């Protein structure tokens, strides 16, 4: 399990664990999305096996977003901040993590299948 998390966070090829999956991580401030390599530079493993392969990753992304907002909500409650302001925090968190979630969702998806 620890190895799985490490591999996903390092964004390495699911087959050889050497090549990088993403060329760039994307930058929310410049609105540039993450760029993915088509195949592994080490073992030539093709990341997108077939068109639509990553549609399932959207569910992963959805799950990640929910988990992050719930975690933030719990912290918000523990700190005791006014609950009516939380919606703004939730929006900021989701916007800030959108590319991170995109990358992690695809990594988890590739490693699961
Ligand atoms: Zn590889």
Coordinates of N, CA, C and O and ligand atoms in Angstrom, one line a residue:
X1 N 0.8 -1.2 0.0 CA 0.0 0.0 0.0 C 0.9 1.3 0.0 O 0.6 2.2 -0.8
X2 N 1.9 1.3 0.8 CA 2.8 2.4 0.9 C 3.5 2.6 -0.5 O 3.7 3.7 -0.9
X3 N 3.9 1.5 -1.1 CA 4.5 1.5 -2.4 C 3.6 2.1 -3.4 O 4.0 2.9 -4.3
X4 N 2.3 1.7 -3.3 CA 1.3 2.2 -4.3 C 1.2 3.7 -4.2 O 1.2 4.4 -5.2
X5 N 1.1 4.2 -3.0 CA 0.9 5.7 -2.7 C 2.2 6.4 -3.3 O 2.1 7.4 -3.9
X6 N 3.3 5.8 -3.0 CA 4.6 6.5 -3.4 C 4.7 6.5 -4.9 O 5.0 7.6 -5.5
X7 N 4.3 5.4 -5.6 CA 4.3 5.4 -7.0 C 3.4 6.4 -7.6 O 3.7 7.1 -8.6
X8 N 2.2 6.5 -7.1 CA 1.2 7.4 -7.6 C 1.7 8.8 -7.4 O 1.6 9.6 -8.3
X9 N 2.2 9.2 -6.2 CA 2.7 10.5 -6.0 C 3.9 10.9 -6.9 O 4.0 12.1 -7.3
X10 N 4.7 9.9 -7.2 CA 5.9 10.2 -8.0 C 5.5 10.3 -9.5 O 6.4 10.7 -10.3
X11 N 4.3 9.9 -9.8 CA 3.8 9.9 -11.2 C 4.8 9.2 -12.1 O 5.1 9.7 -13.2
X12 N 5.1 8.0 -11.7 CA 6.0 7.2 -12.6 C 5.2 6.2 -13.4 O 4.1 5.8 -13.0
X13 N 5.8 5.7 -14.5 CA 5.1 4.7 -15.3 C 4.7 3.5 -14.5 O 5.4 2.9 -13.7
X14 N 3.4 3.0 -14.7 CA 2.9 1.9 -13.9 C 3.6 0.6 -14.2 O 3.5 -0.4 -13.5
X15 N 4.3 0.5 -15.4 CA 4.9 -0.7 -15.8 C 6.3 -0.8 -15.3 O 6.7 -1.8 -14.6
X16 N 7.2 0.2 -15.6 CA 8.6 0.1 -15.2 C 9.0 0.9 -14.0 O 10.1 0.8 -13.5
X17 N 8.1 1.8 -13.6 CA 8.3 2.7 -12.5 C 9.5 3.7 -12.7 O 10.1 4.2 -11.7
X18 N 9.9 3.8 -13.9 CA 11.0 4.7 -14.2 C 10.6 6.0 -15.0 O 11.1 7.1 -14.6
X19 N 9.9 5.8 -16.0 CA 9.5 6.9 -16.9 C 8.5 7.8 -16.2 O 7.7 7.4 -15.4
X20 N 8.5 9.1 -16.6 CA 7.6 10.0 -16.1 C 6.3 9.9 -16.9 O 6.3 9.9 -18.1
X21 N 5.1 10.0 -16.2 CA 3.9 10.0 -16.9 C 3.5 11.4 -17.5 O 3.0 11.5 -18.6
X22 N 3.8 12.4 -16.7 CA 3.5 13.7 -17.1 C 4.7 14.6 -17.5 O 5.8 14.5 -16.8
X23 N 4.6 15.3 -18.6 CA 5.6 16.2 -19.0 C 5.6 17.5 -18.1 O 6.7 18.0 -17.8
X24 N 4.4 17.9 -17.8 CA 4.3 19.1 -16.9 C 3.2 18.9 -16.0 O 2.2 18.2 -16.3
X25 N 3.3 19.5 -14.8 CA 2.3 19.4 -13.8 C 1.1 20.3 -14.0 O 0.1 20.1 -13.3
X26 N 1.2 21.3 -14.8 CA 0.2 22.3 -15.0 C 0.3 23.3 -13.9 O 0.9 23.1 -12.8
X27 N -0.2 24.5 -14.2 CA -0.1 25.6 -13.3 C -1.5 26.3 -13.2 O -1.9 26.9 -14.2
X28 N -2.1 26.3 -12.1 CA -3.4 26.9 -11.9 C -3.4 28.4 -12.2 O -4.3 29.0 -12.7
X29 N -2.2 29.1 -11.9 CA -2.2 30.5 -12.0 C -2.1 31.0 -13.5 O -2.6 32.0 -13.8
X30 N -1.5 30.1 -14.3 CA -1.5 30.4 -15.7 C -2.5 29.7 -16.5 O -2.6 29.8 -17.7
X31 N -3.3 28.9 -15.7 CA -4.4 28.1 -16.3 C -3.9 27.1 -17.4 O -4.6 26.7 -18.3
X32 N -2.7 26.7 -17.2 CA -2.1 25.7 -18.1 C -2.3 24.3 -17.5 O -1.9 24.0 -16.4
X33 N -3.0 23.4 -18.2 CA -3.3 22.1 -17.7 C -2.1 21.2 -17.7 O -1.1 21.5 -18.4
X34 N -2.1 20.1 -16.9 CA -1.0 19.2 -16.9 C -0.9 18.5 -18.3 O -1.9 18.3 -19.0
X35 N 0.3 18.2 -18.7 CA 0.5 17.6 -20.0 C 1.1 16.2 -19.8 O 2.0 16.0 -19.1
X36 N 0.4 15.2 -20.5 CA 0.8 13.8 -20.3 C 1.6 13.3 -21.4 O 1.4 13.7 -22.6
X37 N 2.6 12.5 -21.1 CA 3.4 11.8 -22.2 C 2.5 10.7 -22.8 O 1.6 10.2 -22.1
X38 N 2.6 10.5 -24.1 CA 1.8 9.5 -24.7 C 2.3 8.1 -24.3 O 1.5 7.2 -24.1
X39 N 3.6 7.9 -24.2 CA 4.1 6.6 -23.8 C 5.3 6.8 -22.9 O 5.9 7.9 -22.8
X40 N 5.7 5.7 -22.2 CA 6.8 5.8 -21.3 C 8.1 5.9 -22.1 O 8.3 5.2 -23.1
X41 N 9.0 6.8 -21.6 CA 10.3 7.0 -22.3 C 11.3 5.9 -22.1 O 12.2 5.7 -22.8
X42 N 11.0 5.1 -21.1 CA 11.9 4.0 -20.7 C 11.4 2.7 -21.4 O 12.2 2.0 -22.1
X43 N 10.2 2.3 -21.2 CA 9.7 1.0 -21.6 C 8.7 1.1 -22.8 O 8.2 0.1 -23.2
X44 N 8.4 2.3 -23.2 CA 7.5 2.5 -24.3 C 6.0 2.1 -24.0 O 5.2 1.9 -24.9
X45 N 5.8 1.9 -22.7 CA 4.4 1.5 -22.3 C 3.5 2.7 -22.7 O 3.7 3.8 -22.4
X46 N 2.4 2.3 -23.4 CA 1.4 3.4 -23.8 C 0.5 3.6 -22.7 O -0.2 2.7 -22.2
X47 N 0.4 4.9 -22.2 CA -0.4 5.2 -21.0 C -1.9 5.2 -21.3 O -2.6 4.7 -20.5
X48 N -2.3 5.8 -22.5 CA -3.7 5.7 -22.8 C -3.9 4.5 -23.7 O -3.8 4.6 -24.9
X49 N -4.3 3.4 -23.1 CA -4.4 2.2 -23.8 C -5.4 2.2 -25.0 O -5.2 1.6 -26.0
X50 N -6.5 2.9 -24.8 CA -7.5 3.0 -25.8 C -8.2 4.4 -25.6 O -8.2 4.9 -24.5
X51 N -8.9 4.9 -26.7 CA -9.6 6.1 -26.5 C -10.7 6.0 -25.4 O -11.3 5.0 -25.4
X52 N -10.7 6.9 -24.5 CA -11.7 6.9 -23.5 C -11.2 6.1 -22.2 O -12.0 5.9 -21.3
X53 N -10.0 5.7 -22.3 CA -9.4 4.9 -21.2 C -9.5 5.7 -19.9 O -9.7 5.1 -18.8
X54 N -9.4 7.0 -20.0 CA -9.3 7.8 -18.7 C -10.6 8.3 -18.3 O -10.7 9.1 -17.3
X55 N -11.7 7.9 -18.9 CA -13.0 8.4 -18.5 C -13.3 7.9 -17.1 O -13.8 8.7 -16.3
X56 N -12.9 6.7 -16.8 CA -13.1 6.2 -15.4 C -12.3 7.0 -14.4 O -12.7 7.1 -13.2
X57 N -11.2 7.7 -14.8 CA -10.4 8.5 -13.9 C -11.2 9.7 -13.4 O -10.9 10.2 -12.3
X58 N -12.2 10.1 -14.1 CA -13.0 11.2 -13.7 C -13.7 10.8 -12.3 O -13.9 11.7 -11.5
X59 N -14.1 9.6 -12.2 CA -14.7 9.2 -10.9 C -13.7 9.2 -9.8 O -14.0 9.6 -8.7
X60 N -12.5 8.9 -10.1 CA -11.4 9.0 -9.1 C -11.2 10.5 -8.7 O -11.1 10.8 -7.5
X61 N -11.2 11.4 -9.7 CA -11.1 12.8 -9.4 C -12.2 13.3 -8.6 O -12.0 14.1 -7.6
X62 N -13.4 12.8 -8.9 CA -14.6 13.2 -8.1 C -14.4 12.8 -6.6 O -14.6 13.5 -5.7
X63 N -14.0 11.5 -6.5 CA -13.8 11.0 -5.1 C -12.7 11.7 -4.4 O -12.9 12.0 -3.2
X64 N -11.6 12.1 -5.1 CA -10.5 12.8 -4.4 C -11.1 14.2 -3.9 O -10.8 14.6 -2.8
X65 N -11.8 14.9 -4.8 CA -12.4 16.2 -4.5 C -13.2 16.1 -3.2 O -13.1 16.9 -2.3
X66 N -14.1 15.1 -3.2 CA -15.0 15.0 -2.0 C -14.2 14.7 -0.8 O -14.4 15.4 0.3
X67 N -13.2 13.8 -0.9 CA -12.3 13.5 0.3 C -11.6 14.8 0.8 O -11.5 15.0 2.0
X68 N -11.1 15.6 -0.1 CA -10.4 16.8 0.3 C -11.3 17.8 1.0 O -10.9 18.4 2.0
X69 N -12.5 18.0 0.4 CA -13.4 18.9 1.0 C -13.9 18.4 2.4 O -14.0 19.2 3.3
X70 N -14.1 17.1 2.5 CA -14.5 16.6 3.8 C -13.4 16.8 4.8 O -13.7 17.2 6.0
X71 N -12.2 16.5 4.4 CA -11.0 16.7 5.3 C -10.9 18.1 5.8 O -10.7 18.4 6.9
X72 N -11.1 19.0 4.8 CA -11.0 20.5 5.1 C -12.1 20.9 6.1 O -11.9 21.7 7.0
X73 N -13.3 20.3 5.9 CA -14.5 20.6 6.7 C -14.2 20.1 8.1 O -14.5 20.9 9.1
X74 N -13.6 19.0 8.3 CA -13.4 18.4 9.6 C -12.4 19.4 10.3 O -12.6 19.7 11.5
X75 N -11.3 19.8 9.6 CA -10.4 20.7 10.2 C -11.1 22.0 10.6 O -10.9 22.6 11.7
X76 N -11.9 22.5 9.7 CA -12.7 23.8 9.9 C -13.5 23.7 11.1 O -13.5 24.6 11.9
X77 N -14.1 22.5 11.3 CA -15.0 22.3 12.5 C -14.1 22.3 13.8 O -14.5 22.8 14.8
X78 N -13.0 21.6 13.7 CA -12.1 21.4 14.9 C -11.6 22.8 15.3 O -11.6 23.1 16.5
X79 N -11.2 23.6 14.3 CA -10.7 25.0 14.6 C -11.8 25.8 15.1 O -11.6 26.8 15.9
X80 N -13.1 25.5 14.7 CA -14.2 26.3 15.2 C -14.5 27.5 14.5 O -15.1 28.5 15.0
X81 N -14.2 27.5 13.2 CA -14.5 28.7 12.4 C -16.0 28.7 11.9 O -16.6 27.6 11.9
X82 N -16.6 29.9 11.6 CA -18.0 29.9 11.3 C -18.3 29.1 10.0 O -17.7 29.3 9.0
X83 N -19.3 28.3 10.2 CA -19.6 27.2 9.2 C -20.1 27.9 7.9 O -19.9 27.3 6.8
X84 N -20.7 29.1 7.9 CA -21.3 29.6 6.7 C -20.2 30.1 5.8 O -20.5 30.4 4.6
X85 N -19.0 30.3 6.2 CA -17.9 30.7 5.4 C -17.2 29.5 4.7 O -16.4 29.7 3.8
X86 N -17.6 28.3 5.1 CA -16.9 27.2 4.5 C -17.0 27.0 3.0 O -16.1 26.5 2.4
X87 N -18.2 27.4 2.5 CA -18.4 27.2 1.1 C -17.3 27.9 0.2 O -16.8 27.3 -0.8
X88 N -16.8 29.1 0.7 CA -15.8 29.8 0.0 C -14.5 29.0 0.0 O -13.7 28.9 -1.0
X89 N -14.2 28.5 1.2 CA -13.0 27.7 1.4 C -13.0 26.4 0.5 O -12.1 26.1 -0.1
X90 N -14.2 25.8 0.4 CA -14.4 24.6 -0.4 C -14.1 24.9 -1.9 O -13.4 24.2 -2.5
X91 N -14.6 26.0 -2.3 CA -14.4 26.4 -3.7 C -12.9 26.7 -4.0 O -12.3 26.2 -5.0
X92 N -12.2 27.4 -3.0 CA -10.8 27.7 -3.2 C -10.0 26.4 -3.2 O -9.1 26.2 -4.0
X93 N -10.3 25.5 -2.3 CA -9.6 24.2 -2.2 C -9.7 23.5 -3.6 O -8.8 23.0 -4.1
X94 N -11.0 23.4 -4.0 CA -11.2 22.6 -5.3 C -10.5 23.3 -6.5 O -9.9 22.6 -7.3
X95 N -10.5 24.6 -6.5 CA -9.8 25.3 -7.6 C -8.3 25.1 -7.5 O -7.7 24.8 -8.5
X96 N -7.8 25.2 -6.3 CA -6.3 25.1 -6.1 C -5.8 23.6 -6.4 O -4.7 23.5 -6.9
X97 N -6.7 22.7 -6.2 CA -6.2 21.3 -6.3 C -6.7 20.6 -7.6 O -6.5 19.4 -7.8
X98 N -7.3 21.4 -8.5 CA -7.9 20.8 -9.7 C -6.9 20.0 -10.6 O -7.2 18.9 -11.0
X99 N -5.7 20.6 -10.8 CA -4.7 19.9 -11.6 C -4.1 18.7 -10.8 O -3.7 17.7 -11.4
X100 N -3.9 18.9 -9.5 CA -3.4 17.9 -8.7 C -4.3 16.7 -8.7 O -3.9 15.5 -9.0
X101 N -5.6 16.9 -8.6 CA -6.6 15.8 -8.7 C -6.6 15.2 -10.0 O -6.7 14.0 -10.1
X102 N -6.5 16.0 -11.1 CA -6.4 15.5 -12.4 C -5.3 14.5 -12.6 O -5.5 13.3 -13.1
X103 N -4.1 14.9 -12.1 CA -2.9 14.0 -12.2 C -3.1 12.7 -11.4 O -2.8 11.6 -11.8
X104 N -3.5 13.0 -10.1 CA -3.6 11.8 -9.2 C -4.7 10.8 -9.6 O -4.5 9.6 -9.5
X105 N -5.8 11.4 -10.1 CA -6.9 10.5 -10.6 C -6.3 9.6 -11.7 O -6.6 8.4 -11.7
X106 N -5.6 10.1 -12.6 CA -5.1 9.3 -13.7 C -4.0 8.3 -13.3 O -4.0 7.2 -13.7
X107 N -3.2 8.8 -12.3 CA -2.2 7.8 -11.8 C -2.9 6.7 -11.0 O -2.5 5.5 -11.3
X108 N -3.8 7.0 -10.2 CA -4.5 5.9 -9.4 C -5.2 5.0 -10.4 O -5.1 3.8 -10.3
X109 N -5.8 5.6 -11.4 CA -6.5 4.8 -12.4 C -5.6 3.8 -13.1 O -5.9 2.6 -13.2
X110 N -4.4 4.3 -13.5 CA -3.5 3.4 -14.2 C -2.9 2.3 -13.3 O -2.7 1.2 -13.7
X111 N -2.7 2.7 -12.1 CA -2.1 1.7 -11.1 C -3.1 0.7 -10.7 O -2.8 -0.4 -10.3
X112 N -4.4 1.1 -10.7 CA -5.4 0.1 -10.3 C -5.7 -0.9 -11.4 O -6.0 -2.1 -11.1
X113 N -5.6 -0.5 -12.6 CA -6.0 -1.4 -13.7 C -4.8 -2.3 -14.2 O -3.7 -1.9 -14.1
Ligands
LIG1 ZN1 7.8 2.5 -18.4

